[in-house]
Coordinates of C-alpha atoms and ligand atoms in Angstrom, one line a residue:
M208 CA 22.6 67.5 92.0
A209 CA 20.4 70.4 92.4
L210 CA 17.5 70.9 90.2
Y211 CA 17.1 74.8 90.4
G212 CA 14.4 76.7 88.4
N213 CA 14.8 79.9 87.3
T214 CA 14.2 82.5 89.8
P215 CA 16.6 85.3 90.6
E216 CA 17.6 83.6 94.0
E217 CA 18.3 80.4 92.2
I218 CA 20.4 81.2 89.5
G219 CA 22.3 83.2 92.5
C220 CA 23.0 79.7 94.1
A221 CA 24.4 78.3 90.9
A222 CA 25.9 81.3 90.2
G223 CA 27.9 81.4 93.9
I224 CA 28.5 77.4 92.8
L225 CA 30.9 78.1 89.6
R226 CA 32.7 80.8 91.8
G227 CA 33.2 77.8 94.0
G228 CA 35.1 76.1 91.6
G229 CA 31.3 73.4 91.1
L230 CA 30.1 72.3 87.5
A231 CA 26.8 74.3 86.4
A232 CA 24.9 73.1 84.1
F233 CA 22.4 76.0 82.4
P234 CA 20.3 76.2 79.3
T235 CA 21.2 78.4 76.3
E236 CA 18.9 78.7 73.2
T237 CA 21.1 76.4 71.2
V238 CA 21.7 73.0 74.0
Y239 CA 22.1 73.1 77.5
G240 CA 25.5 74.0 78.4
L241 CA 28.1 72.3 81.0
G242 CA 30.1 75.1 83.0
A243 CA 33.0 76.0 85.2
D244 CA 34.5 79.7 85.8
A245 CA 36.7 79.5 83.0
G246 CA 39.7 80.9 84.8
N247 CA 39.8 78.5 86.8
E248 CA 42.3 75.6 85.7
R249 CA 40.8 72.9 88.2
A250 CA 37.3 73.6 87.7
V251 CA 37.6 73.7 83.8
A252 CA 39.7 70.5 84.8
K253 CA 36.1 68.9 86.2
I254 CA 34.3 69.5 82.7
F255 CA 36.6 67.2 80.6
T256 CA 36.0 65.0 83.8
A257 CA 32.8 65.1 83.6
K258 CA 32.6 64.5 79.9
G259 CA 35.5 62.3 79.0
R260 CA 36.0 64.9 76.2
P261 CA 40.0 64.8 75.9
A262 CA 42.0 67.2 77.4
D263 CA 43.5 69.1 73.8
H264 CA 39.7 69.5 72.8
P265 CA 39.0 73.5 73.1
L266 CA 35.4 74.6 75.4
I267 CA 33.8 77.6 74.4
V268 CA 33.8 80.4 76.8
H269 CA 30.4 82.5 77.0
L270 CA 30.2 86.4 77.8
A271 CA 27.7 88.5 79.2
A272 CA 27.8 91.2 76.9
V273 CA 30.1 92.1 73.9
D274 CA 32.8 94.5 75.2
E275 CA 34.1 91.3 77.3
I276 CA 36.0 90.2 74.4
E277 CA 38.6 92.5 75.1
R278 CA 39.1 90.6 78.4
W279 CA 39.4 87.2 76.0
A280 CA 41.1 88.2 72.9
R281 CA 43.5 89.9 70.9
A282 CA 44.1 91.3 67.3
I283 CA 40.6 91.6 67.1
P284 CA 38.9 91.9 64.0
D285 CA 37.5 94.4 62.6
S286 CA 35.0 92.1 61.1
A287 CA 34.2 90.3 64.6
W288 CA 33.3 93.7 66.2
Q289 CA 30.7 93.5 63.6
L290 CA 29.6 90.2 63.5
A291 CA 29.6 90.2 67.2
E292 CA 27.2 93.6 67.8
R293 CA 25.0 92.5 65.0
F294 CA 24.8 88.5 66.3
W295 CA 25.2 88.9 70.2
P296 CA 23.5 87.5 72.2
G297 CA 23.1 84.8 70.0
P298 CA 24.0 81.2 68.3
L299 CA 27.2 82.4 67.0
T300 CA 30.7 81.3 68.0
L301 CA 33.5 82.8 67.1
I302 CA 36.9 81.8 67.1
L303 CA 39.8 84.4 67.8
K304 CA 43.3 85.0 68.7
R305 CA 43.2 84.4 72.4
A306 CA 44.3 87.0 74.7
P307 CA 47.3 86.5 76.6
G308 CA 46.0 85.0 80.4
V309 CA 43.6 82.8 78.9
L310 CA 44.2 79.6 80.3
D311 CA 45.4 76.8 78.0
A312 CA 42.8 74.3 79.5
V313 CA 39.5 76.5 78.2
T314 CA 42.1 76.6 74.4
G315 CA 43.4 73.4 74.1
G316 CA 46.6 75.2 74.2
Q317 CA 45.6 76.6 71.2
D318 CA 46.5 80.0 70.3
T319 CA 42.7 81.0 70.3
I320 CA 39.4 80.9 71.7
G321 CA 36.0 80.3 71.0
L322 CA 33.6 82.8 72.5
R323 CA 29.3 82.9 71.7
V324 CA 27.1 85.7 73.9
P325 CA 24.1 83.4 74.2
N326 CA 20.4 84.2 73.5
H327 CA 18.4 83.0 76.6
P328 CA 17.6 85.2 79.4
V329 CA 18.3 82.5 81.9
A330 CA 22.5 81.8 80.6
L331 CA 22.7 86.3 80.7
A332 CA 21.1 85.8 84.3
L333 CA 23.8 83.9 85.4
L334 CA 26.7 85.2 83.3
K335 CA 25.6 88.4 84.7
A336 CA 25.6 87.4 88.7
F337 CA 28.6 85.2 88.1
G338 CA 30.3 88.0 86.6
G339 CA 33.2 86.2 84.6
G340 CA 33.6 84.1 81.6
I341 CA 32.2 80.9 81.8
A342 CA 33.5 77.7 79.9
A343 CA 30.7 75.1 78.7
P344 CA 30.9 72.5 76.3
S345 CA 27.9 71.4 75.7
A346 CA 26.3 69.3 78.9
N347 CA 26.5 65.6 77.1
R348 CA 28.8 62.9 77.9
F349 CA 31.6 62.6 75.0
G350 CA 30.6 61.7 71.5
R351 CA 26.5 61.9 72.4
V352 CA 24.3 63.5 71.6
S353 CA 23.7 67.3 73.0
P354 CA 21.0 67.5 75.4
T355 CA 17.8 70.4 74.6
S356 CA 16.2 70.0 78.4
A357 CA 17.4 70.1 82.1
A358 CA 15.7 66.1 81.8
H359 CA 18.2 65.2 79.3
V360 CA 20.8 66.9 81.0
I361 CA 19.9 64.7 84.3
A362 CA 19.6 61.5 81.8
E363 CA 23.1 61.8 80.7
F364 CA 25.3 62.5 83.7
G365 CA 23.2 62.0 87.6
D366 CA 24.9 63.5 90.5
A367 CA 28.2 64.4 88.6
L368 CA 27.4 67.5 88.5
D369 CA 26.4 70.1 90.9
C370 CA 23.2 72.0 89.9
V371 CA 21.0 72.2 86.5
I372 CA 19.3 74.9 86.3
D373 CA 15.9 74.0 84.2
G374 CA 15.1 76.8 81.3
G375 CA 12.8 74.8 79.4
S376 CA 13.3 73.3 76.1
C377 CA 16.2 75.0 73.9
T378 CA 14.1 76.8 70.7
V379 CA 17.0 76.5 68.5
G380 CA 17.6 72.9 69.5
L381 CA 21.1 72.8 68.0
E382 CA 24.9 74.0 69.0
S383 CA 25.9 77.4 67.6
T384 CA 27.1 78.2 63.7
I385 CA 31.0 78.5 64.6
L386 CA 33.7 80.8 62.8
D387 CA 37.0 80.5 62.3
L388 CA 38.3 84.5 61.7
S389 CA 41.8 83.7 63.1
G390 CA 43.3 82.9 60.5
E391 CA 44.1 84.9 57.3
Y392 CA 40.2 83.9 55.9
P393 CA 36.9 83.5 57.3
R394 CA 36.0 80.2 58.2
V395 CA 32.9 77.9 59.3
L396 CA 34.1 75.2 61.0
R397 CA 30.4 74.1 62.7
P398 CA 26.8 74.9 60.6
G399 CA 24.3 76.5 63.0
A400 CA 21.6 78.7 63.3
V401 CA 23.7 81.7 61.8
M402 CA 23.8 81.0 58.2
P403 CA 26.6 81.5 55.2
D404 CA 24.6 83.1 53.0
V405 CA 24.5 86.0 55.9
L406 CA 27.4 86.0 56.7
T407 CA 29.1 86.6 54.1
R408 CA 27.1 89.2 53.2
I409 CA 27.9 91.2 56.2
L410 CA 31.7 90.2 55.5
G411 CA 32.1 90.8 51.7
E412 CA 33.7 88.2 51.0
S413 CA 32.9 84.6 50.3
L414 CA 33.6 81.6 54.0
S415 CA 35.0 78.7 53.3
M416 CA 33.3 75.9 54.5
G417 CA 34.3 72.6 57.1
A418 CA 36.9 71.9 59.3
G419 CA 40.2 71.8 57.1
D420 CA 42.6 69.3 59.2
S421 CA 42.2 70.5 62.3
P422 CA 41.9 67.0 64.6
R423 CA 40.9 70.0 67.6
V424 CA 36.6 70.1 66.5
P425 CA 34.9 67.0 68.2
G426 CA 31.8 68.4 66.8
C427 CA 33.6 67.9 63.5
L428 CA 34.8 64.1 64.0
A429 CA 32.7 61.9 61.6
S430 CA 30.9 60.3 64.4
H431 CA 29.4 62.2 66.8
Y432 CA 26.4 63.4 68.1
A433 CA 25.6 59.7 67.6
P434 CA 22.4 57.8 69.8
D435 CA 22.6 54.5 70.6
T436 CA 20.2 53.9 68.1
P437 CA 22.4 53.0 65.0
L438 CA 20.8 55.3 62.2
R439 CA 20.7 55.7 59.0
L440 CA 19.6 58.1 56.7
M441 CA 17.7 57.5 53.2
A442 CA 15.5 59.3 50.7
M443 CA 11.5 59.3 51.4
A444 CA 11.5 56.6 48.5
H445 CA 13.9 54.1 49.9
I446 CA 11.8 54.0 53.6
E447 CA 8.9 51.4 53.0
A448 CA 10.7 49.1 51.2
A449 CA 14.0 49.3 54.2
T450 CA 11.2 49.1 57.1
Q451 CA 10.0 46.3 55.0
S452 CA 13.1 44.7 55.0
F453 CA 13.6 44.5 59.1
V454 CA 10.0 43.5 59.9
N455 CA 9.8 40.6 57.5
L456 CA 12.9 39.9 59.9
G457 CA 10.7 40.1 62.9
Q458 CA 13.1 43.5 64.0
S459 CA 11.6 46.5 65.2
V460 CA 12.4 49.9 63.5
A461 CA 12.0 53.5 63.7
V462 CA 11.9 56.0 61.0
L463 CA 11.4 59.7 61.6
S464 CA 10.7 61.3 58.2
M465 CA 8.3 64.8 56.7
H466 CA 6.0 62.6 55.5
P467 CA 3.5 60.1 56.7
P468 CA 3.4 56.4 56.2
A469 CA 1.6 55.3 53.3
T470 CA 0.8 52.1 55.3
N471 CA 0.8 51.1 58.9
Q472 CA 3.6 48.1 59.1
V473 CA 3.2 46.1 62.5
G474 CA 6.8 46.1 64.5
C475 CA 7.1 50.0 63.0
R476 CA 7.1 53.3 64.9
W477 CA 6.8 56.0 62.3
L478 CA 7.7 59.9 64.3
M479 CA 6.6 62.8 61.6
M480 CA 8.9 65.9 61.3
P481 CA 8.6 69.4 60.5
T482 CA 8.8 70.3 57.3
S483 CA 10.5 73.8 58.5
P484 CA 14.3 74.0 59.1
S485 CA 14.1 75.8 62.3
L486 CA 11.5 73.4 64.3
Y487 CA 13.1 70.3 62.6
G488 CA 16.1 71.6 64.2
Q489 CA 14.9 72.0 67.1
L490 CA 13.0 68.9 68.2
L491 CA 15.5 66.8 66.4
Y492 CA 17.8 66.2 69.9
A493 CA 14.7 64.8 72.0
R494 CA 13.4 63.2 69.2
L495 CA 16.5 60.8 68.6
R496 CA 16.9 60.6 72.4
E497 CA 13.1 59.2 72.9
I498 CA 14.2 57.5 70.6
D499 CA 16.4 55.6 72.0
T500 CA 14.6 54.8 74.4
W501 CA 12.2 51.9 72.1
G502 CA 15.4 49.7 71.7
S503 CA 14.6 50.3 68.3
R504 CA 17.3 48.0 65.7
C505 CA 17.5 51.0 63.2
V506 CA 16.1 54.6 63.1
L507 CA 15.9 55.0 59.4
V508 CA 15.3 59.2 58.9
E509 CA 14.4 61.0 56.0
L510 CA 17.4 62.6 53.9
P511 CA 16.1 66.8 54.1
P512 CA 16.5 68.7 51.4
A513 CA 19.8 69.7 50.4
N514 CA 19.8 73.3 50.4
M515 CA 21.3 75.8 52.7
A516 CA 18.6 76.0 54.3
W517 CA 18.8 72.5 56.2
E518 CA 22.8 72.8 56.3
A519 CA 22.8 72.3 60.3
V520 CA 20.6 69.4 60.4
R521 CA 22.0 68.0 57.8
D522 CA 25.9 68.7 59.2
R523 CA 23.7 66.9 62.2
L524 CA 22.1 63.7 60.3
Q525 CA 24.7 63.0 59.4
R526 CA 27.0 62.8 62.2
A527 CA 24.6 61.0 63.9
A528 CA 25.0 58.6 61.2
G529 CA 28.4 58.2 61.7
G530 CA 29.2 59.5 57.9
R531 CA 27.1 56.9 56.7
Q532 CA 24.3 56.8 54.2
D533 CA 23.3 53.3 53.6
G534 CA 22.5 50.5 55.4
R535 CA 26.0 49.3 56.9
G536 CA 25.6 49.6 61.0
C537 CA 23.0 48.4 61.4
A538 CA 23.6 45.0 60.6
Ligands
LIG137 O1 26.1 76.5 70.4 C1 27.2 75.5 71.1 O2 27.8 75.9 71.1 C2 27.2 75.1 72.4 C3 26.4 75.6 73.3 C4 26.3 75.6 74.9 O3 27.1 77.4 73.5 N1 28.3 74.9 73.1 C5 28.4 73.8 71.9 O4 30.1 73.3 73.1 O5 27.8 73.3 71.0 P1 30.6 72.3 72.7 O6 32.7 71.8 72.9 O7 30.1 71.0 72.6 O8 30.9 72.5 71.3 C6 32.1 73.4 71.1 C7 33.2 73.3 69.5 C8 33.5 72.2 69.3 O9 33.4 71.6 68.4 C9 34.7 72.3 69.9 O10 36.0 72.5 69.7 C10 35.4 73.9 68.9 O11 33.7 74.8 69.2 N2 36.2 74.9 69.5 C11 36.4 75.6 70.6 N3 36.9 76.8 70.8 C12 38.0 76.6 69.2 C13 39.3 76.7 69.2 N4 39.5 77.8 69.2 N5 39.7 76.7 67.4 C14 38.5 75.7 67.3 N6 37.0 75.0 67.3 C15 36.8 75.3 68.9
LIG138 MG1 29.5 69.1 71.8

């Protein structure tokens, strides 16, 4: 796989790979995407093969600018235009009714499509150089933690891709907020950096949360975004007792916490996390990948505060724990 820098020439090469039906991973402000020409069925099929993702799971199509929406969606409500004008480029994906001619391979056969204009200079330059929509899921194998650097993408895929453009570390670090505007009421399918209270204010109506019964949103599966090391979420007050029980058994344990340890325990590796939700989100996936290289028996993660600012972080941690908030899974 070619590793490109972010010069115009190298971005031009990556656009050429996309035009030729190849796979090019690229940075966005949220996470790295695994891109293919959204208008080329065989190219899109390669994404599913590379990721090991079920074929009926839809992809987000990335656009260079708001005015490209109409090529991909129909019956676009005013609210979609308003939100696109306000948040694009940015970490908000809108689910809309799909336009005629959009490939089933992209939408997983559904009547809707996910669209987003990413807020990253490399992604925007690539989209402009390519001149069309780029279908791109997060550039990780199915069910795994999303990549927030080019090195993570290489670690996931090795030579299975044609190229990855290195645009540094992602500033948001968690996947985009997904807002479904295709139904009767707006619904947040996945929390992200664009928070529901801001969306509510602009939409002038309250939002439903969660994927409902939709089986088509892999990011909403209970065990998504999982690191290799079993992960347990718990209140700070319980962490030291839990580490002690691992240490007593002679097992190594890792901790991800916003507080320092009261005592140093041999066999326990303690990583401090920021107390700001946006900085925490920026670092989380890189930290989980780092911990995976340690071979610890388990990673204990301090539960972040239960408020809206932490919703996206809590959502990813809960999924990384496989829906667990107790000790199961580390035994
Ligand atoms: O931040 C992001 O959204 C990143 C970057 C690369 O843009 N992309 C990303 O893609 O996270 P992916 O495929 O890993 O997650 C996209 C989610 C999936 O859960 C998918 O099921 C959902 O969006 N999705 C896409 N199209 C949809 C649709 N038409 N209806 C419902 N869910 C949809
Ligand atoms: Mg993903």
